[in-house]
mmCIF file of C-alpha atoms in Angstrom:
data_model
loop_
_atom_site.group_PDB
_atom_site.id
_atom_site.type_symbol
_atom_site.label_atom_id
_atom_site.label_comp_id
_atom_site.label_asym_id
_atom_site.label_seq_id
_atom_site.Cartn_x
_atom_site.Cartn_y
_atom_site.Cartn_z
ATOM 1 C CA UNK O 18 143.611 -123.658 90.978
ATOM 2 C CA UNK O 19 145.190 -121.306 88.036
ATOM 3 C CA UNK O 20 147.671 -119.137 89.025
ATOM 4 C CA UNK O 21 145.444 -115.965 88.448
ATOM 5 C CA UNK O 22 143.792 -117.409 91.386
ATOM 6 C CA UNK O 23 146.394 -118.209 93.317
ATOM 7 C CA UNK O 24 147.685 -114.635 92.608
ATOM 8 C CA UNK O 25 144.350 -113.163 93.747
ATOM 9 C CA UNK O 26 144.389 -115.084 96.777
ATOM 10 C CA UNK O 27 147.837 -114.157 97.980
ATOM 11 C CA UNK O 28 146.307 -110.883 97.228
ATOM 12 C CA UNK O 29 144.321 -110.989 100.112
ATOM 13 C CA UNK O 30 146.937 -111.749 102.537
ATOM 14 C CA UNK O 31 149.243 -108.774 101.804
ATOM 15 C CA UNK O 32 147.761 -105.784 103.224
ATOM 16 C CA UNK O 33 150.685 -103.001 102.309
ATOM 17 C CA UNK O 34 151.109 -99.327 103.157
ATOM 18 C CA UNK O 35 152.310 -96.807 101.246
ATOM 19 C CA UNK O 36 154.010 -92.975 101.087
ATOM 20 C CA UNK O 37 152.035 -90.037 100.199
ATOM 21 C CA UNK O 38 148.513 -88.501 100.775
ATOM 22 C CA UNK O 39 146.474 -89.765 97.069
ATOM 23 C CA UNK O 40 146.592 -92.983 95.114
ATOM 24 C CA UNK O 41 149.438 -92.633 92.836
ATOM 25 C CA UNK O 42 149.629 -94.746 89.604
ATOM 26 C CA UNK O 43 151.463 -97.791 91.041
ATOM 27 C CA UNK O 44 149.247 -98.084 94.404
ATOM 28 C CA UNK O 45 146.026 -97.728 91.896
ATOM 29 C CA UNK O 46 147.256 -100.662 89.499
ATOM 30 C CA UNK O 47 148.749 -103.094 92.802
ATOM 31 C CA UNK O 48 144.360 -102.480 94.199
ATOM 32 C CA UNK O 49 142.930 -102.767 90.763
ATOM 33 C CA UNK O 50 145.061 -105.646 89.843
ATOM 34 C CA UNK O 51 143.918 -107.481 93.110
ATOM 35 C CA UNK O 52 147.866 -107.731 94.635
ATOM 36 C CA UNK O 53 146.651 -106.080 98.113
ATOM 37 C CA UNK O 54 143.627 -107.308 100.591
ATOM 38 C CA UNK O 55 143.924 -104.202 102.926
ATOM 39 C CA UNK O 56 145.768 -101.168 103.456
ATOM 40 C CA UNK O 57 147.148 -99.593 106.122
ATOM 41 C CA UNK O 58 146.708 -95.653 106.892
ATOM 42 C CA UNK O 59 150.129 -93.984 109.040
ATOM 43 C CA UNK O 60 150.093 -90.218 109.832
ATOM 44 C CA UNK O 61 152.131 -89.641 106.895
ATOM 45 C CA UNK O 62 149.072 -90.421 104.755
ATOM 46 C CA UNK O 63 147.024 -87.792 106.521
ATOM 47 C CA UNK O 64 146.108 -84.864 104.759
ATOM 48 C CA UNK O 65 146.647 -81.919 106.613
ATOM 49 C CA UNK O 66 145.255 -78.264 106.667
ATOM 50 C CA UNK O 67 144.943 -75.885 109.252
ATOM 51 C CA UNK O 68 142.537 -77.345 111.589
ATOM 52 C CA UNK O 69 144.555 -80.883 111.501
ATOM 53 C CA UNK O 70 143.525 -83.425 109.662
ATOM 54 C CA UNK O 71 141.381 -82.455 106.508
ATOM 55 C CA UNK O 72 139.165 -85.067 107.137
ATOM 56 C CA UNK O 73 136.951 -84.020 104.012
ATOM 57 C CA UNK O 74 140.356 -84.808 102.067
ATOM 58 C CA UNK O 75 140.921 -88.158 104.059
ATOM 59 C CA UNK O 76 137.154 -89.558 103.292
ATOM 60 C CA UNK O 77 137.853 -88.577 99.553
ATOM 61 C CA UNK O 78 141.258 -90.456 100.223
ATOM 62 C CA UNK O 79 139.809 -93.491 101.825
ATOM 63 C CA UNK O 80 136.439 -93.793 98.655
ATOM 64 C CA UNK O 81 139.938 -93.785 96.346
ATOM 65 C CA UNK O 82 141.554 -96.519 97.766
ATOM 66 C CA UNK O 83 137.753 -98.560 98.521
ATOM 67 C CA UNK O 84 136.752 -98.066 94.634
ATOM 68 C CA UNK O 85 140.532 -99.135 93.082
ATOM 69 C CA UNK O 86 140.192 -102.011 95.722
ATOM 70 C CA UNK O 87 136.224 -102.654 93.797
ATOM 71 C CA UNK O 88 138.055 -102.337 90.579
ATOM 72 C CA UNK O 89 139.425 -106.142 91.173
ATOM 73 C CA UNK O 90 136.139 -107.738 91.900
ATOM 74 C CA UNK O 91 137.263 -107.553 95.800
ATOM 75 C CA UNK O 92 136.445 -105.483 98.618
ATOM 76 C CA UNK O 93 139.588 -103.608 100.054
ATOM 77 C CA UNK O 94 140.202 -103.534 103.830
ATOM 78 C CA UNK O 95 141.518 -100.230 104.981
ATOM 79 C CA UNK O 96 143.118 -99.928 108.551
ATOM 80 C CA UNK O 97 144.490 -97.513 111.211
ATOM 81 C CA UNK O 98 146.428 -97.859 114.462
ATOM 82 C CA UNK O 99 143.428 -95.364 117.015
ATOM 83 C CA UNK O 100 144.323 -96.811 119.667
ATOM 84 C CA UNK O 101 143.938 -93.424 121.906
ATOM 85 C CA UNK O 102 146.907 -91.828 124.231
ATOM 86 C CA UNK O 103 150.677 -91.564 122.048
ATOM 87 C CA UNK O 104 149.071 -93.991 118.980
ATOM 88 C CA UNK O 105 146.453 -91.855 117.652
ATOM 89 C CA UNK O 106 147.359 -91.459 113.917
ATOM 90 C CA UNK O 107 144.638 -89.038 113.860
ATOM 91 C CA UNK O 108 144.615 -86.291 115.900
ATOM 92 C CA UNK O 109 142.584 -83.085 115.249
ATOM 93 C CA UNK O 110 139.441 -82.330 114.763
ATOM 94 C CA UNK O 111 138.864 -85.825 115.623
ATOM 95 C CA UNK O 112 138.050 -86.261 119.404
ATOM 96 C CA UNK O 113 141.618 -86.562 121.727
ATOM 97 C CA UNK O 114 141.620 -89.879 123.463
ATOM 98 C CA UNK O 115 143.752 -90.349 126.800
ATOM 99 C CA UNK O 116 145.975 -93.653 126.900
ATOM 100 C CA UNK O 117 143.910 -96.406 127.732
ATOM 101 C CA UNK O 118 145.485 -97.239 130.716
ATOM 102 C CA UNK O 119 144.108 -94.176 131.795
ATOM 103 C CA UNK O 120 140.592 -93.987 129.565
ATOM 104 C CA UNK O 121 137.536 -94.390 132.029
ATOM 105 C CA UNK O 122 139.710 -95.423 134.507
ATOM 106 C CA UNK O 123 138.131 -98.918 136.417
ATOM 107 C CA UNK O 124 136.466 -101.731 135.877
ATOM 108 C CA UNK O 125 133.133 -101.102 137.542
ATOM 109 C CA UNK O 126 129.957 -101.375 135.313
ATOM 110 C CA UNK O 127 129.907 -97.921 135.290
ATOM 111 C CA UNK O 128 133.603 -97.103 133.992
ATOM 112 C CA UNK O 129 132.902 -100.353 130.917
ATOM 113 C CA UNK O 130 130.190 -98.651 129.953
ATOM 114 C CA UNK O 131 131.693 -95.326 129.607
ATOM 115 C CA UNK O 132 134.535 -97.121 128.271
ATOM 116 C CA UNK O 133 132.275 -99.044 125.924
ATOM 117 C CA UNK O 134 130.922 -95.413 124.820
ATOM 118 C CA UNK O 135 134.211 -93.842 124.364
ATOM 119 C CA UNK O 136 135.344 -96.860 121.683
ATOM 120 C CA UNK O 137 131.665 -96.328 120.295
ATOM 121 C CA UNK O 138 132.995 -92.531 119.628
ATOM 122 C CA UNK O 139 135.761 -93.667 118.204
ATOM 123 C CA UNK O 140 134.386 -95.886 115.859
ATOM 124 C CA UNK O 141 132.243 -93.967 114.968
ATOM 125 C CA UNK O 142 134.634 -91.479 113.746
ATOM 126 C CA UNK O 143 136.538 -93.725 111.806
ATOM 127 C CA UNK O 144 133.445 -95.056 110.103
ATOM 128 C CA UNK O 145 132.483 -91.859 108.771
ATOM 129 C CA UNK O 146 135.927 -91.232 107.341
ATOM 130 C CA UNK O 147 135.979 -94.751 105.652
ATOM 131 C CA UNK O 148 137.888 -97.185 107.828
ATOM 132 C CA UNK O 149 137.041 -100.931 108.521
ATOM 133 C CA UNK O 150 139.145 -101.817 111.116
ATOM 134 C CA UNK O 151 141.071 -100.320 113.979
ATOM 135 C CA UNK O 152 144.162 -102.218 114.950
ATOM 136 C CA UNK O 153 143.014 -102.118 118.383
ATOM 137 C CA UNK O 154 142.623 -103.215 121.285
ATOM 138 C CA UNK O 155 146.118 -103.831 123.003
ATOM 139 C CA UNK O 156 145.216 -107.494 124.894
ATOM 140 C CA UNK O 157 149.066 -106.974 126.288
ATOM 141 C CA UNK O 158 148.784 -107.039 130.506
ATOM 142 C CA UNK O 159 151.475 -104.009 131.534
ATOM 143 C CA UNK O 160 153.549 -105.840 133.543
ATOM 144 C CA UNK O 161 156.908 -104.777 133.176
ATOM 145 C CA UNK O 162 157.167 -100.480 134.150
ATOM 146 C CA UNK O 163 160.754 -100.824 131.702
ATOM 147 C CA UNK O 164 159.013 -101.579 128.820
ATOM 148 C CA UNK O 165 159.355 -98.980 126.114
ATOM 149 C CA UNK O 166 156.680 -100.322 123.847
ATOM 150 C CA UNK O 167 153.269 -101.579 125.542
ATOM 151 C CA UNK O 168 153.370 -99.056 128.871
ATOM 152 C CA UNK O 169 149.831 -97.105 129.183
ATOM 153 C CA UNK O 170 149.045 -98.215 125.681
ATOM 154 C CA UNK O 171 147.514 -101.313 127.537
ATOM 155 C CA UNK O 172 144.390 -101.227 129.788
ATOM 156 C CA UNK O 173 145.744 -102.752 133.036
ATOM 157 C CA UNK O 174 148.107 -104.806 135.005
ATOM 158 C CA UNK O 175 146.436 -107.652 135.914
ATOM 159 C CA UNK O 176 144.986 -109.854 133.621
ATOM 160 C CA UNK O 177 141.018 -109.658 135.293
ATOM 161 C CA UNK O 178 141.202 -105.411 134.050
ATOM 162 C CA UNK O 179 142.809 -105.882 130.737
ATOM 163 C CA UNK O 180 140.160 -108.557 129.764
ATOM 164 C CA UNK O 181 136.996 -106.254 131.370
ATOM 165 C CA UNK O 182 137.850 -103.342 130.056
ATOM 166 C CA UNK O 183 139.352 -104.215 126.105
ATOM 167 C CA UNK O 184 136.631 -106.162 125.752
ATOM 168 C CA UNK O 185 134.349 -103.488 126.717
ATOM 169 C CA UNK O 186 136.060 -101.338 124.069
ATOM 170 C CA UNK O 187 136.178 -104.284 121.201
ATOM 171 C CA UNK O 188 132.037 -104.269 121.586
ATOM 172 C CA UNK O 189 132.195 -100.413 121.177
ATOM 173 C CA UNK O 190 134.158 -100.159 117.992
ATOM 174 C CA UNK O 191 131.714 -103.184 116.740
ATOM 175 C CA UNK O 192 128.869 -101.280 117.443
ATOM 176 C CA UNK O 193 129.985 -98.469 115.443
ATOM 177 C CA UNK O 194 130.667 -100.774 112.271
ATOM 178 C CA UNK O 195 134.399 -101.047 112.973
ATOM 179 C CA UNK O 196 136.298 -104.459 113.471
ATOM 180 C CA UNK O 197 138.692 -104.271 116.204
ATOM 181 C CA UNK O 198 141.837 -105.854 116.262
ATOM 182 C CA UNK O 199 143.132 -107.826 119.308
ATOM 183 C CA UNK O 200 147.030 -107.455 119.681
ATOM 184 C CA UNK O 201 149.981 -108.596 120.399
ATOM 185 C CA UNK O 202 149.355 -112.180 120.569
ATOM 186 C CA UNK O 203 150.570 -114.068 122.737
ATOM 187 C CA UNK O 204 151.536 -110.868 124.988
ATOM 188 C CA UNK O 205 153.837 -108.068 124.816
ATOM 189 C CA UNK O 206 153.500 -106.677 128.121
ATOM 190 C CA UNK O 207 155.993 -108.329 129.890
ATOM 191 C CA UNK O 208 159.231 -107.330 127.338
ATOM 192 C CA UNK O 209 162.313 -104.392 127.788
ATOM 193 C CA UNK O 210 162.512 -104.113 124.160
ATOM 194 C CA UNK O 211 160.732 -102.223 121.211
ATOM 195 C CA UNK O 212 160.058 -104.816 118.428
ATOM 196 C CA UNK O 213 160.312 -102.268 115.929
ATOM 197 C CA UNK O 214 163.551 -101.936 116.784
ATOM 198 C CA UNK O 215 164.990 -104.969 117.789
ATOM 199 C CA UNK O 216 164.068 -108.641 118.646
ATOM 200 C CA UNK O 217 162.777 -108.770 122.232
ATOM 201 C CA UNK O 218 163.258 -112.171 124.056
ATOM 202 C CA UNK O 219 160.490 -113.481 127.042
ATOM 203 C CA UNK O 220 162.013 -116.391 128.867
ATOM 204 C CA UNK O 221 159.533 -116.941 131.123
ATOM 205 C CA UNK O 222 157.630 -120.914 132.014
ATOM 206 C CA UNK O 223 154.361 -121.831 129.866
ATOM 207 C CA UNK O 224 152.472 -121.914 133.802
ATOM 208 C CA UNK O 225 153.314 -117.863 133.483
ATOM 209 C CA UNK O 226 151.981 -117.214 129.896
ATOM 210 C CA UNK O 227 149.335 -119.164 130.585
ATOM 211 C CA UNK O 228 147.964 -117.238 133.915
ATOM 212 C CA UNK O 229 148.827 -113.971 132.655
ATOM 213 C CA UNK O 230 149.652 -112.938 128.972
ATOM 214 C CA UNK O 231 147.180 -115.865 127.651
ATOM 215 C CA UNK O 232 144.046 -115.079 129.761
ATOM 216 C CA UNK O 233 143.014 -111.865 127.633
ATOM 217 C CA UNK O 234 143.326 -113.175 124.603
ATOM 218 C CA UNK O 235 141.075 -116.611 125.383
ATOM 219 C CA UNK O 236 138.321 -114.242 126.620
ATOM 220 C CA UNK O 237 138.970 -112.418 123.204
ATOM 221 C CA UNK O 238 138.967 -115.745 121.448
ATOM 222 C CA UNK O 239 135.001 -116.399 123.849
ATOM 223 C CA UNK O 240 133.965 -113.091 122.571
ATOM 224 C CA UNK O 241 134.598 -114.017 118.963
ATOM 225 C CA UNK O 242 136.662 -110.992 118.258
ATOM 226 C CA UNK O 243 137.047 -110.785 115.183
ATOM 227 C CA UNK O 244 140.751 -110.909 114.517
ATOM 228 C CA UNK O 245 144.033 -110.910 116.446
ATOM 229 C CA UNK O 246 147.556 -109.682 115.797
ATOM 230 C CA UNK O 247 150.951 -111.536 116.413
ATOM 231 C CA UNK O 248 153.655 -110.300 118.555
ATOM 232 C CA UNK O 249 157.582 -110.072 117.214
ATOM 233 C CA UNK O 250 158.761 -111.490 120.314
ATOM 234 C CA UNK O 251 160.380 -115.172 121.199
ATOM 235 C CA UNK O 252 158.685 -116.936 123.891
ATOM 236 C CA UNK O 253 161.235 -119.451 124.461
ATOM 237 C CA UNK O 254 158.834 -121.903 125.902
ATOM 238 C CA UNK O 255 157.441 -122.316 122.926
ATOM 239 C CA UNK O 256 159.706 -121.500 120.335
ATOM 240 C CA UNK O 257 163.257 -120.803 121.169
ATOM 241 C CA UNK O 258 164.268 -119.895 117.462
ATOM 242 C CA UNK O 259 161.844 -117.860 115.871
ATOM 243 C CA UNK O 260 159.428 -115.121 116.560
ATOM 244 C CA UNK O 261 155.658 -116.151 117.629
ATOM 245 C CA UNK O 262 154.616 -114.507 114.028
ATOM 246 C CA UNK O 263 156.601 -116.914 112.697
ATOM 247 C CA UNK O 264 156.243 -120.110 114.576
ATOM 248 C CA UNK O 265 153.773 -123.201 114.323
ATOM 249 C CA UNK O 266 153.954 -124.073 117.567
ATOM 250 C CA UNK O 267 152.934 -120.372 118.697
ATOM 251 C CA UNK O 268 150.309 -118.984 115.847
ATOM 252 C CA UNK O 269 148.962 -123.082 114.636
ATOM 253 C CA UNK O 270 149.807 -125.350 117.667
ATOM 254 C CA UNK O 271 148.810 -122.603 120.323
ATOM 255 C CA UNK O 272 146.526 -120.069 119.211
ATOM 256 C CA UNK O 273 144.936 -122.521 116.699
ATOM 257 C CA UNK O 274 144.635 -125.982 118.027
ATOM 258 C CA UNK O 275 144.705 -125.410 121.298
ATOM 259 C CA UNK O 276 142.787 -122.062 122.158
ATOM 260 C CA UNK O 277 140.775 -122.871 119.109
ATOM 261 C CA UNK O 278 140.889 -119.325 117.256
ATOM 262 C CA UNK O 279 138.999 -119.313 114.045
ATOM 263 C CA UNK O 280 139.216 -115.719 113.301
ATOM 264 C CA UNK O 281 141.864 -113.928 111.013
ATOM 265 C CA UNK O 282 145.467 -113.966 112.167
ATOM 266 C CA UNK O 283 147.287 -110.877 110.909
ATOM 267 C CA UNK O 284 151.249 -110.435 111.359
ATOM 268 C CA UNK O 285 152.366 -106.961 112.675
ATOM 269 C CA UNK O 286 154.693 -105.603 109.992
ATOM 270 C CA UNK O 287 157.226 -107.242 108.662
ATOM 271 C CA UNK O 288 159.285 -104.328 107.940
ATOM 272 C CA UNK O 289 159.574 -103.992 111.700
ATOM 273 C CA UNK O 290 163.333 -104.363 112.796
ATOM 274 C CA UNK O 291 162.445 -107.516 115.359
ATOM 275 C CA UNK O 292 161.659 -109.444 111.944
ATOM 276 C CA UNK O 293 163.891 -107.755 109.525
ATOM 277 C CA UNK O 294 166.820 -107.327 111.073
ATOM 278 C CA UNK O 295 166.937 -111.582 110.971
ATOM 279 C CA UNK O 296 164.839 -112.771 107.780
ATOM 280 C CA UNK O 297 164.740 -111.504 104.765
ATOM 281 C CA UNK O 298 160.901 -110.602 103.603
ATOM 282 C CA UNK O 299 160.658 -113.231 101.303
ATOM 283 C CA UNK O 300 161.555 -115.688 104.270
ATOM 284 C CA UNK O 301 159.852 -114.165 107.037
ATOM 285 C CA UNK O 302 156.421 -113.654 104.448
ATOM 286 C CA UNK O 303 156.939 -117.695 103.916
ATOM 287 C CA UNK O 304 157.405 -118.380 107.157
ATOM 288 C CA UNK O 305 154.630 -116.145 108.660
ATOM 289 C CA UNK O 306 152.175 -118.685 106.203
ATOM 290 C CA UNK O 307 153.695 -121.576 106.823
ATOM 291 C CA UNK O 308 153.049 -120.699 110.772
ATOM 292 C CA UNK O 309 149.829 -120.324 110.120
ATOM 293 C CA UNK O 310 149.075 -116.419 110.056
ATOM 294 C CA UNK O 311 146.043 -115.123 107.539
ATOM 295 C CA UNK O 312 147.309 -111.839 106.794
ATOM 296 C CA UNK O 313 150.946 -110.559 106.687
ATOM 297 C CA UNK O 314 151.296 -106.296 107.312
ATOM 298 C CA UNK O 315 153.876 -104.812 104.873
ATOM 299 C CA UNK O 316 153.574 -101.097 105.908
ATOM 300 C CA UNK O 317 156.433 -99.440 104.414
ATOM 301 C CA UNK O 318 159.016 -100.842 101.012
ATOM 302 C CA UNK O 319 157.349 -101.175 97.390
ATOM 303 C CA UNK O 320 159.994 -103.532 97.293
ATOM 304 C CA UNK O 321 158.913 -105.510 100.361
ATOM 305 C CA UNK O 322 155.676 -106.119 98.975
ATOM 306 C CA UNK O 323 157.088 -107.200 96.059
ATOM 307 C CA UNK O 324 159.415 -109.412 97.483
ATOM 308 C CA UNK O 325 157.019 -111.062 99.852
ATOM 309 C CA UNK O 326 154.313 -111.765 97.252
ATOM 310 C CA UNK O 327 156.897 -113.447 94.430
ATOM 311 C CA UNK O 328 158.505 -116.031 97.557
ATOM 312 C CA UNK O 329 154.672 -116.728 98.234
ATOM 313 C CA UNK O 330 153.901 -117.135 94.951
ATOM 314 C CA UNK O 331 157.382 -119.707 94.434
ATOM 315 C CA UNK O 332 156.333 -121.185 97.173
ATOM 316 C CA UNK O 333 152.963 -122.195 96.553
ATOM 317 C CA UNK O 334 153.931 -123.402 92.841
ATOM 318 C CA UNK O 335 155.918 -125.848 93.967
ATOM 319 C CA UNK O 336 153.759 -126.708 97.050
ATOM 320 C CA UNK O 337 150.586 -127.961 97.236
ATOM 321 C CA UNK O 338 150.262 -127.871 100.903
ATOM 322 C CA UNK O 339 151.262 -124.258 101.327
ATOM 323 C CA UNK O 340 148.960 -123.345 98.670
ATOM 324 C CA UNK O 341 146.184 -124.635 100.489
ATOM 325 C CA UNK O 342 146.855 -122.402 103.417
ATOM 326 C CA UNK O 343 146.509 -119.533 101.031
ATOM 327 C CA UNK O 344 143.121 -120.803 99.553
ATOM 328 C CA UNK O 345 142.241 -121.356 103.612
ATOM 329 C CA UNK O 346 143.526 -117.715 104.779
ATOM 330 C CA UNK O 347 142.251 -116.001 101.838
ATOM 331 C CA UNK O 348 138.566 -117.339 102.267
ATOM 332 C CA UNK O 349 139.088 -116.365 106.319
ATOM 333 C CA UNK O 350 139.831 -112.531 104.783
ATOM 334 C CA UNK O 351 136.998 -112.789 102.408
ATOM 335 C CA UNK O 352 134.671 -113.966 104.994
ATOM 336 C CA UNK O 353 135.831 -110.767 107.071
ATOM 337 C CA UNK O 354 135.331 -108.090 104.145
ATOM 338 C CA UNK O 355 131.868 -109.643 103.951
#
């Protein structure tokens, strides 16, 4: 492999965000040089006027960043957090979604399908404005009423609801053309801290994770949805040092080997505080690879990005092992643009 295609691959595992509300000059040449796989929309990138949103400004946004993405040879991913409820980066004119916890309420075949129709509305919104994926649905079971993070974001307490009813909403966002998301694997519902701003801690035995925070992501996993996110939390029964993002025996020996995932595995961001505040992003970006995750989110620093894609690049010069899970994670991206 040269190292123009080892640079195009780690292309594909950095999918960045950015400041501002066009394509300036420096986020044009990082897409048409091939140095991002997927961007991330936040409300700051929102154009606004007085109705909202000016979502005829937001499609024009969204054919920018797809055609400087083309300009490299390679389709550009472009994301948002809908999830409905208090993380809804778009707001008006687009349809107002309740928390989920509250969406359709039930899990009768009547409230899945309604459910399944609201995520079909959804989806179909974001489809028309030029998104691919929606970093959604939360898999987390709300089990903890102190937790400042997951609360009504997630779709139930018990394990049985949250797997009926996000999976219900993963086929409606599919059925619109939009690839859901599955997050926070392996469970964030359980934790008293925010990991964007601080490194929460689950001490709980693998019989627990198992029963409850692992059950709705295996159905995911059945259901062959499409791609799952990591959680910045330590489950101490599986790794007492590191995050899951950044552990083997969470993201490769767990989710991997043993539940058999073959989908993409993208890190939340790495400029979140949980991460941050304890690796640098050179380190954490190595680590998140070398743990076996596809896709690493760097949503905020120029620098970051940066940063991240020179230690990968080191990295994989000097190692042929580590390159080969970039050759391995970019052709798992590829496969999901196509």
């Amino acid at each position: 492999m040269s190292n123009n295609e080892l640079r195009k691959d780690i292309g594909r595992l950095l999918w960045i965000g950015f400041e501002g509300t066009h394509v300036d000059a420096k986020l044009r040449a990082t897409l048409e040089a091939g140095d991002a796989g997927g961007v991330t929309l936040f409300a700051r990138n929102l154009p606004t006027n007085a109705d909202g949103t000016d979502v005829v400004a937001l499609r024009k946004l969204n054919d920018d960043l797809h055609a400087a993405g083309m300009a490299s040879g390679e389709k550009l991913l472009i994301s948002v957090d809908q999830e409905g409820g208090r993380v809804q980066r778009i707001k008006a004119p687009a349809q107002h979604y309740p928390p989920m916890m509250k969406a359709e309420p039930g899990h009768t075949a009547e409230a899945l399908a309604a459910l399944q129709a609201l995520a079909r509305r959804m989806g179909a919104e974001l489809a028309d404005w030029g998104f691919d994926i929606d970093f959604a649905p939360v898999l987390d079971v709300h089990t903890n009423p102190a937790n400042p993070i997951i609360g009504d974001r997630a779709f139930g307490e018990t394990p049985e609801v949250v797997i009926a009813r996000a999976l219900a909403f993963a086929a409606g966002l599919q059925e619109a053309g939009i690839l859901p998301c599955g997050k926070h694997f392996p469970g964030h519902g359980d934790t008293a801290t925010d990991s964007h701003l601080a490194l929460p801690r689950l001490d709980f035995a693998m019989e627990r994770l198992r029963s409850v925070e692992l059950a709705p992501f295996v159905a995911a996993i059945t259901a062959q949805v499409p791609m799952l996110m990591t959680a910045h939390v330590i489950f101490a029964c599986l790794d007492d040092a590191v995050p899951a993002t950044l552990s083997p025996a969470v993201v490769t020996g767990l989710l991997r080997d043993e539940l058999g995932y073959e989908g993409v595995v993208i890190s939340d961001d790495l400029d979140m505080r949980a991460v941050a505040d304890n690796f640098s992003v050179g380190e954490a970006a190595v680590l998140a690879i070398d743990a076996g995750c596809d896709v690493l989110l760097l949503c905020r620093s120029l620098a970051h990005q940066d940063e991240a894609r020179n230690a990968l690049l080191a990295r994989a010069s000097s190692d042929s092992e580590f390159r080969a899970k970039i050759a391995k994670s970019a052709s798992r991206v590829r496969a999901l643009a196509r």
